mmCIF file of C-alpha atoms and ligand atoms in Angstrom:
data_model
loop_
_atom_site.group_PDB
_atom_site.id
_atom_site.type_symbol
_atom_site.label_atom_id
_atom_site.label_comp_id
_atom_site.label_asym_id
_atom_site.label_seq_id
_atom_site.Cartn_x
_atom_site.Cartn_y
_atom_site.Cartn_z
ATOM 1 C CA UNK A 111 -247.408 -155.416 -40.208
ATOM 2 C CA UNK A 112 -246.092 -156.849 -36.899
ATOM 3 C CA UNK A 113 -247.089 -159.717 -35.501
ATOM 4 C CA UNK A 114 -250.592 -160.506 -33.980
ATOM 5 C CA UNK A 115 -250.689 -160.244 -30.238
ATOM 6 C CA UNK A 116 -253.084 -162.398 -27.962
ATOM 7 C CA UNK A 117 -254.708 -160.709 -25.864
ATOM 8 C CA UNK A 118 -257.193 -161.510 -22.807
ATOM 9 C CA UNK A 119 -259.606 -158.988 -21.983
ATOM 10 C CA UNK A 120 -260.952 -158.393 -18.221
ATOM 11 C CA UNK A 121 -264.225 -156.302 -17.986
ATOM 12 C CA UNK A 122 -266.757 -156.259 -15.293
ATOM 13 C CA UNK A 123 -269.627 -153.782 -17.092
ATOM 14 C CA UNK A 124 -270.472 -152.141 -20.612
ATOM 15 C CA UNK A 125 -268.084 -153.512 -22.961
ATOM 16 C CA UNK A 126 -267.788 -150.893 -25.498
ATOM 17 C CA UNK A 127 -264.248 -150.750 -25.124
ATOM 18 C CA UNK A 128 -264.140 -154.586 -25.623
ATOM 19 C CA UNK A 129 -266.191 -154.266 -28.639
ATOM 20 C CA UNK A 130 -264.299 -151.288 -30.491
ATOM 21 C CA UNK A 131 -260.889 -153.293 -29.230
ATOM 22 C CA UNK A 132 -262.059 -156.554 -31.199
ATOM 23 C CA UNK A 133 -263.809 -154.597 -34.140
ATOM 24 C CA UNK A 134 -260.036 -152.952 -34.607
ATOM 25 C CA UNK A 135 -258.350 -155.883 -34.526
ATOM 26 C CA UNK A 136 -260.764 -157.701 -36.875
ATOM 27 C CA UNK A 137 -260.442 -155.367 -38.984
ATOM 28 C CA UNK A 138 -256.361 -155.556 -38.798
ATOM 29 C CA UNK A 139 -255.638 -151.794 -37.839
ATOM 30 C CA UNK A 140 -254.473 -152.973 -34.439
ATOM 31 C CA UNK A 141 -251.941 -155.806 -34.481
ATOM 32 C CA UNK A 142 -254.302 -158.036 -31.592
ATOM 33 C CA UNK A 143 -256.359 -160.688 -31.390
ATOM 34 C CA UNK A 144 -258.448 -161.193 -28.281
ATOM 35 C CA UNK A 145 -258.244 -164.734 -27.333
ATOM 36 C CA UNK A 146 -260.677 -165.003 -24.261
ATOM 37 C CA UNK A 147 -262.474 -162.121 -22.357
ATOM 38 C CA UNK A 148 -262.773 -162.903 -18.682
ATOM 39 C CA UNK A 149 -265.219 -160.918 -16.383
ATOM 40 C CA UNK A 150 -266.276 -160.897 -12.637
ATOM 41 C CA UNK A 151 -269.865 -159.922 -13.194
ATOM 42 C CA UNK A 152 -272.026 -163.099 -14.675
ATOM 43 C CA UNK A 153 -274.483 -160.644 -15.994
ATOM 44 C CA UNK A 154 -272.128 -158.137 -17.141
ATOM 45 C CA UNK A 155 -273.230 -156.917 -20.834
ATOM 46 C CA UNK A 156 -269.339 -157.205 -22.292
ATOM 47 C CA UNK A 157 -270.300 -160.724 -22.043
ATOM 48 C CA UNK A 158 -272.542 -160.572 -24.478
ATOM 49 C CA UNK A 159 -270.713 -158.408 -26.634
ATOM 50 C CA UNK A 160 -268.649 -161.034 -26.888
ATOM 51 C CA UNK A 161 -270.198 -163.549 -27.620
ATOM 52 C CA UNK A 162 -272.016 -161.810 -30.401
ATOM 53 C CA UNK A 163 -268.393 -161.326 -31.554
ATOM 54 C CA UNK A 164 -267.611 -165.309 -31.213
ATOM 55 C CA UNK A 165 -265.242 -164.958 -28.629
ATOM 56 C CA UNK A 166 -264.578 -167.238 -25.655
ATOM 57 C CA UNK A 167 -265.828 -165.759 -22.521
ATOM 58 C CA UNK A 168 -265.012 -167.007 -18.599
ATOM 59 C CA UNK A 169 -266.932 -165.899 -15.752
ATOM 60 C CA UNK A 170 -264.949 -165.724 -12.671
ATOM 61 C CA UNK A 171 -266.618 -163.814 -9.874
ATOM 62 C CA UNK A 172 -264.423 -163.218 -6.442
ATOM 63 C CA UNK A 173 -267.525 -163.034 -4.438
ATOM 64 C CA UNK A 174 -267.450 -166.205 -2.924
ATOM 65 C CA UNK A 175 -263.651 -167.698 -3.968
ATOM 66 C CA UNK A 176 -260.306 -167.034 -1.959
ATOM 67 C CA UNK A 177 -258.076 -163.816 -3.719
ATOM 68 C CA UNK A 178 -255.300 -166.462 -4.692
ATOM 69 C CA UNK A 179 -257.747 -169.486 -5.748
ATOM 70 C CA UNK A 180 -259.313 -166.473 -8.091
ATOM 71 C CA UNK A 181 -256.030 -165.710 -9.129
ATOM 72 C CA UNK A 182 -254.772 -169.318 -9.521
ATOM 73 C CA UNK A 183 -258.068 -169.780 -11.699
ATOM 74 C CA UNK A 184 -257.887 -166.687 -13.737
ATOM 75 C CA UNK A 185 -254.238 -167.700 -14.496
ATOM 76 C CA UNK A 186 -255.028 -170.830 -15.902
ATOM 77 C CA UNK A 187 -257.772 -169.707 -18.266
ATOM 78 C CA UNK A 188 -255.822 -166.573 -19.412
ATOM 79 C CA UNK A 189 -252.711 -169.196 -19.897
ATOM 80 C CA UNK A 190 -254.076 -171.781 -21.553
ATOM 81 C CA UNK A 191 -255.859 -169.292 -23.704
ATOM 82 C CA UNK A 192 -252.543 -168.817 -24.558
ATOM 83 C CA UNK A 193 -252.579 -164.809 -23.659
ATOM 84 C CA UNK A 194 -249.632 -162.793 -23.780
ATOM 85 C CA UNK A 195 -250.395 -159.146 -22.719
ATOM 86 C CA UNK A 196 -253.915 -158.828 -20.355
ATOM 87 C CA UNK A 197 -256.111 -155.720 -21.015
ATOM 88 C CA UNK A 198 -258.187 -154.784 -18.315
ATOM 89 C CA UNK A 199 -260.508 -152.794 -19.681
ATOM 90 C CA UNK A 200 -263.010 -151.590 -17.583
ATOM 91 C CA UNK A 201 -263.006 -154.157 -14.625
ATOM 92 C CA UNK A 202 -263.921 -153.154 -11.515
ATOM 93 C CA UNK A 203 -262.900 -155.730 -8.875
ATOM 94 C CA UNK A 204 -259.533 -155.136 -7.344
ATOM 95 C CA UNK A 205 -257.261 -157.862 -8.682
ATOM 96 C CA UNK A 206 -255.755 -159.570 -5.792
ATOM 97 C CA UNK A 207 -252.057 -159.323 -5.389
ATOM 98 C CA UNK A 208 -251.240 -163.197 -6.564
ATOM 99 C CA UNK A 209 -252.230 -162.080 -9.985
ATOM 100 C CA UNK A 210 -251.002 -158.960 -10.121
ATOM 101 C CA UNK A 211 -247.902 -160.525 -9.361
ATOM 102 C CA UNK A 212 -248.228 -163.527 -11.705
ATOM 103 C CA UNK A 213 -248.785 -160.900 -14.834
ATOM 104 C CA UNK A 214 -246.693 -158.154 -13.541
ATOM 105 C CA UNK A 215 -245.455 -156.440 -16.855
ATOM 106 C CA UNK A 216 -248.299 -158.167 -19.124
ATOM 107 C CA UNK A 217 -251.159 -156.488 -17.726
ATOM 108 C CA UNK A 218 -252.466 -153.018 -18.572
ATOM 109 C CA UNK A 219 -255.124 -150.763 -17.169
ATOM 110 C CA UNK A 220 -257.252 -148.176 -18.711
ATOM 111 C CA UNK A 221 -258.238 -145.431 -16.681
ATOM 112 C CA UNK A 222 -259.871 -142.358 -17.630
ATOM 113 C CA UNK A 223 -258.022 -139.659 -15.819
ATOM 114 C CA UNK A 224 -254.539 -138.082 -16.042
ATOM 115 C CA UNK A 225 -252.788 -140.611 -13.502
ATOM 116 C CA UNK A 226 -252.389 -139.652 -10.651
ATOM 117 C CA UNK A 227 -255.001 -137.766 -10.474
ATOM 118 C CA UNK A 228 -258.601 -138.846 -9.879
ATOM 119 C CA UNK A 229 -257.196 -142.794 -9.223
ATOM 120 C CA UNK A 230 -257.388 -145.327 -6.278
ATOM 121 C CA UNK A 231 -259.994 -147.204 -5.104
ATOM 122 C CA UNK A 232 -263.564 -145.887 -5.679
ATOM 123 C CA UNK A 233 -262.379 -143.957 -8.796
ATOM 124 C CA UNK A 234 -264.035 -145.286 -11.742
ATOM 125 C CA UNK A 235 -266.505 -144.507 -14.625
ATOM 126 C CA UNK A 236 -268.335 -141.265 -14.363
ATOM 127 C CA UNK A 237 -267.171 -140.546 -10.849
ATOM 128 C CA UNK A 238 -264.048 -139.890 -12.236
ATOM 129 C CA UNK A 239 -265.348 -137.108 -14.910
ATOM 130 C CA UNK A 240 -267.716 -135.502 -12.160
ATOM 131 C CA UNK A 241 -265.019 -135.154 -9.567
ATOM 132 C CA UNK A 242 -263.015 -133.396 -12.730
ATOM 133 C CA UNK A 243 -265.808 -131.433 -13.032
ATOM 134 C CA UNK A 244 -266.596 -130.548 -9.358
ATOM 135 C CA UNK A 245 -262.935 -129.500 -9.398
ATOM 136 C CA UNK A 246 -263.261 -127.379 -12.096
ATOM 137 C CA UNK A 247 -260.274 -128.738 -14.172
ATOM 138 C CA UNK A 248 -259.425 -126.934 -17.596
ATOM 139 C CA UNK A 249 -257.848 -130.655 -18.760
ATOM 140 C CA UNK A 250 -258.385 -134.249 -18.054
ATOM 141 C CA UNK A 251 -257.798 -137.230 -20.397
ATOM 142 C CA UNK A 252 -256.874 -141.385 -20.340
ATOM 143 C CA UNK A 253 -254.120 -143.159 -18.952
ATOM 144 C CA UNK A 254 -252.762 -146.632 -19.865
ATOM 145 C CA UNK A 255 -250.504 -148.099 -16.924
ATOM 146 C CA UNK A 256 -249.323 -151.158 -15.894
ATOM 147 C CA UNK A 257 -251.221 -153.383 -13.224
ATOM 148 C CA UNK A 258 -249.674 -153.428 -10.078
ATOM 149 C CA UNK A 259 -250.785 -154.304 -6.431
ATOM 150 C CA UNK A 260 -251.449 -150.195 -6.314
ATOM 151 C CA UNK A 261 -254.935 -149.097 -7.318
ATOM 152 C CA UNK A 262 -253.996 -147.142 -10.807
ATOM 153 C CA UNK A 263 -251.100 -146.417 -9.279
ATOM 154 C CA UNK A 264 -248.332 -148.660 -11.624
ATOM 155 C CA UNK A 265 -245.812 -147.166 -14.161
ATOM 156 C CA UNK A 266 -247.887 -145.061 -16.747
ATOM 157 C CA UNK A 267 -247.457 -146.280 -20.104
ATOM 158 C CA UNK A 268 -249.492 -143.313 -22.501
ATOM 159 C CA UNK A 269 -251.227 -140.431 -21.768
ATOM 160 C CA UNK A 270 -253.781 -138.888 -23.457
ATOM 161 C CA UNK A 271 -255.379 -135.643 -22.502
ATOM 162 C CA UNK A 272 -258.484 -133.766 -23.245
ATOM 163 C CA UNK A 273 -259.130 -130.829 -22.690
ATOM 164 C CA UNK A 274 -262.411 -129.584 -20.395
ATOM 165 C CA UNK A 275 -265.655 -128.003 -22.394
ATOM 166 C CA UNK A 276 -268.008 -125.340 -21.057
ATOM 167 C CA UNK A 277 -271.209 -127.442 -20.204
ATOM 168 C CA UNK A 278 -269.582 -130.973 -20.533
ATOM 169 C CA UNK A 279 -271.377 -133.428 -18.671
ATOM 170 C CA UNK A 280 -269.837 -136.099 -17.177
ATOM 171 C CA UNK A 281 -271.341 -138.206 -20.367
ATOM 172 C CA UNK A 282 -269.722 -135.972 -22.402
ATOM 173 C CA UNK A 283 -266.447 -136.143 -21.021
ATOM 174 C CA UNK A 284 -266.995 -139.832 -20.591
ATOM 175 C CA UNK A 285 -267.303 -140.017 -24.709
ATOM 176 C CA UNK A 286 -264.388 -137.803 -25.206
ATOM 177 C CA UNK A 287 -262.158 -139.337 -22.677
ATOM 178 C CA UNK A 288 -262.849 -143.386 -23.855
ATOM 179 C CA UNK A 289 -261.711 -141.893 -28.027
ATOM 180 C CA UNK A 290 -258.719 -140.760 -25.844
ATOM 181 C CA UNK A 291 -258.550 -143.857 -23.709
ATOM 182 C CA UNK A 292 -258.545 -145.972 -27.460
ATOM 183 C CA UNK A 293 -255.921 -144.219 -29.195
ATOM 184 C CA UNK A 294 -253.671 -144.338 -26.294
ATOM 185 C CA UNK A 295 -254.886 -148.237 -25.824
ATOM 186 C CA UNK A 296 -254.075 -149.096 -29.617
ATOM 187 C CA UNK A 297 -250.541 -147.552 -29.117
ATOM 188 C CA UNK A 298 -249.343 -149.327 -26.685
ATOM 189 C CA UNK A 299 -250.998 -152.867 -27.679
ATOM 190 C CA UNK A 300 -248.733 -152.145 -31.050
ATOM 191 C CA UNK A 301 -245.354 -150.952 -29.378
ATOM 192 C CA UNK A 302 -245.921 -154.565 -27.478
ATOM 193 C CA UNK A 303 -246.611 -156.206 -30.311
ATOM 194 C CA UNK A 304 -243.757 -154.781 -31.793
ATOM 195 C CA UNK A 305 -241.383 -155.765 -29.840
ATOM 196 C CA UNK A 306 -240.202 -152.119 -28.994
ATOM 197 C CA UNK A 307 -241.769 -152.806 -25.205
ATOM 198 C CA UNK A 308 -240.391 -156.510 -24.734
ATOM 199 C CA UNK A 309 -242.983 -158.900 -22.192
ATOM 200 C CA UNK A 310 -242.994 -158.894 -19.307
ATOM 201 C CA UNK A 311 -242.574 -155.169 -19.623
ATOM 202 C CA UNK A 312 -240.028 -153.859 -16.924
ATOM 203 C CA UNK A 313 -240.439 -149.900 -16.470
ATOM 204 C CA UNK A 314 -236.656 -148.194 -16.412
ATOM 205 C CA UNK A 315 -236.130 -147.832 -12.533
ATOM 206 C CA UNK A 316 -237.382 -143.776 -11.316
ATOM 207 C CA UNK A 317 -239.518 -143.377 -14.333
ATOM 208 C CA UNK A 318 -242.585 -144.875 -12.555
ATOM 209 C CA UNK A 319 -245.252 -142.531 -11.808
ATOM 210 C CA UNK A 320 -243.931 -139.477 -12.483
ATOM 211 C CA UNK A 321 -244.462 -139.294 -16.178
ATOM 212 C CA UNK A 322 -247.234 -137.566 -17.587
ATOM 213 C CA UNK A 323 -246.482 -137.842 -21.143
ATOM 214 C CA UNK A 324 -248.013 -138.589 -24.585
ATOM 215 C CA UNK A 325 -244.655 -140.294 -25.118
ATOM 216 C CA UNK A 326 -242.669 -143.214 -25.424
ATOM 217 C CA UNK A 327 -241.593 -144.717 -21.931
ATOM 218 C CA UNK A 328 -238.768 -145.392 -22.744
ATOM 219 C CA UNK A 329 -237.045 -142.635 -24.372
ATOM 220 C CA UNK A 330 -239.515 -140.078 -22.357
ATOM 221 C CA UNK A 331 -241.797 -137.490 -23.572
ATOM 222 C CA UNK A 332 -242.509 -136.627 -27.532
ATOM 223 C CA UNK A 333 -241.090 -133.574 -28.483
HETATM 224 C C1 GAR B 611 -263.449 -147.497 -19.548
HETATM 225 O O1 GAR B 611 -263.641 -146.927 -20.810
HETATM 226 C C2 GAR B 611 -262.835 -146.550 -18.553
HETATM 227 O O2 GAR B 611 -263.212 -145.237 -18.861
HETATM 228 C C3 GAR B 611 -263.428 -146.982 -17.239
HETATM 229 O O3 GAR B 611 -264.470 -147.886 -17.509
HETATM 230 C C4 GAR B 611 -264.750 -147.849 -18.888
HETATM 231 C C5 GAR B 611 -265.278 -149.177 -19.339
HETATM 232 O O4 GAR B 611 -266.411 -148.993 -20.093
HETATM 233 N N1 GAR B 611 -262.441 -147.637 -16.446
HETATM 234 C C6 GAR B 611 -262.191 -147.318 -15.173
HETATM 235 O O5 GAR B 611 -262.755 -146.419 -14.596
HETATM 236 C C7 GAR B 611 -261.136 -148.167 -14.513
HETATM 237 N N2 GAR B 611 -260.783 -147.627 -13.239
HETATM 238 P P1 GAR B 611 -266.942 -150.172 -20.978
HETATM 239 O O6 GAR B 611 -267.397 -151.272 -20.057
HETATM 240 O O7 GAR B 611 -268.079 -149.604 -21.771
HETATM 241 O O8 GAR B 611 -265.813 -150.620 -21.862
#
């Protein structure tokens, strides 16, 4: 088993990918422990979630706060938390560029499209799987990347695709796309943990966004 790897957790709605995330880890089939989960959203329901799982929480809205006292805040919690790789998982704010910077190569995004597709600002949640709908795509799936100052737009990490049912709804998409979006989450939390993908994680230069691959980063796609 490799080591345990701390983990901070930003989420601005739901929180069922929070709550599968720690109920995996708890149970020690992902090599994680969530030390703090920060969110924007003071009434979000993650924060609940966990709680009810006895984990520390921070609220941190940006309404309200300058982009690099946010950041210079967020740092410090996430640090002192003592967090190693930063999961955003499901949070909807854009991050402003001080952080991004700051954790550049120790933060992650899920997104539930094939990157680049259906990403950038105002693509999120179900209006992703609708406008994969409207298009009338045969295949759409999850995408783990890191967090750069581009909307979903930093190196892709894991793909995972799914492929499009007559009569799916964006719900059902949505359900089929987040199983995705958690195998391809778990894989890359234990190739950092690891060690294969050393922190902070530097993508090997003219392999950034071109990769659409259920493979390995660094040796390319899976045969
Ligand atoms: C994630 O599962 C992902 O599909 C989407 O939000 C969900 C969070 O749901 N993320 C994005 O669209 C990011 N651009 P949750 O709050 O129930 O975990």
């Amino acid at each position: 088993m490799p080591r345990r790897l701390t983990l901070g957790v930003l989420a601005s709605g739901e929180g069922t990918t929070l709550d599968a995330l720690a109920e995996q880890a708890a149970g020690g089939h992902v090599p994680a422990r969530i030390a703090i989960v920060v969110s924007d959203r003071p009434y979000a329901p993650v924060l609940e979630k966990a709680r009810r799982r006895g984990l520390a929480t921070s609220v941190l809205p940006l309404k309200g706060t300058s982009p690099d006292e946010w950041s210079a805040r967020a740092t410090k919690v996430l640090t002192e938390a003592g967090v190693e790789l930063v999961v955003l998982a499901g949070f909807l704010s854009i991050l402003p560029p001080a952080f991004t910077k700051a954790w550049q190569g120790r933060a992650v995004n899920i997104h539930p499209s094939l990157l680049p597709r259906y990403g950038g600002k105002g693509l999120y949640g179900d209006k992703v799987h609708a406008a994969v709908l409207a298009a009338g795509d045969a295949e759409t799936g999850a995408t783990i990347h890191l967090v750069n100052d581009d909307v979903d737009g930093g190196p892709v990490l894991v793909q995972q695709k799914v492929l499009v049912e007559r009569g799916d709804t964006p719900e059902s998409l949505r359900h089929r796309v987040q199983a995705a979006e958690r195998v391809a989450l778990y894989s890359v939390i234990s190739r950092f943990a690891e060690g294969d993908w050393p922190l902070p994680y530097r993508d090997p230069p003219g392999r950034a966004r071109s990769r659409r691959t259920d493979g390995d980063p660094l040796t390319g796609p899976s045969a």
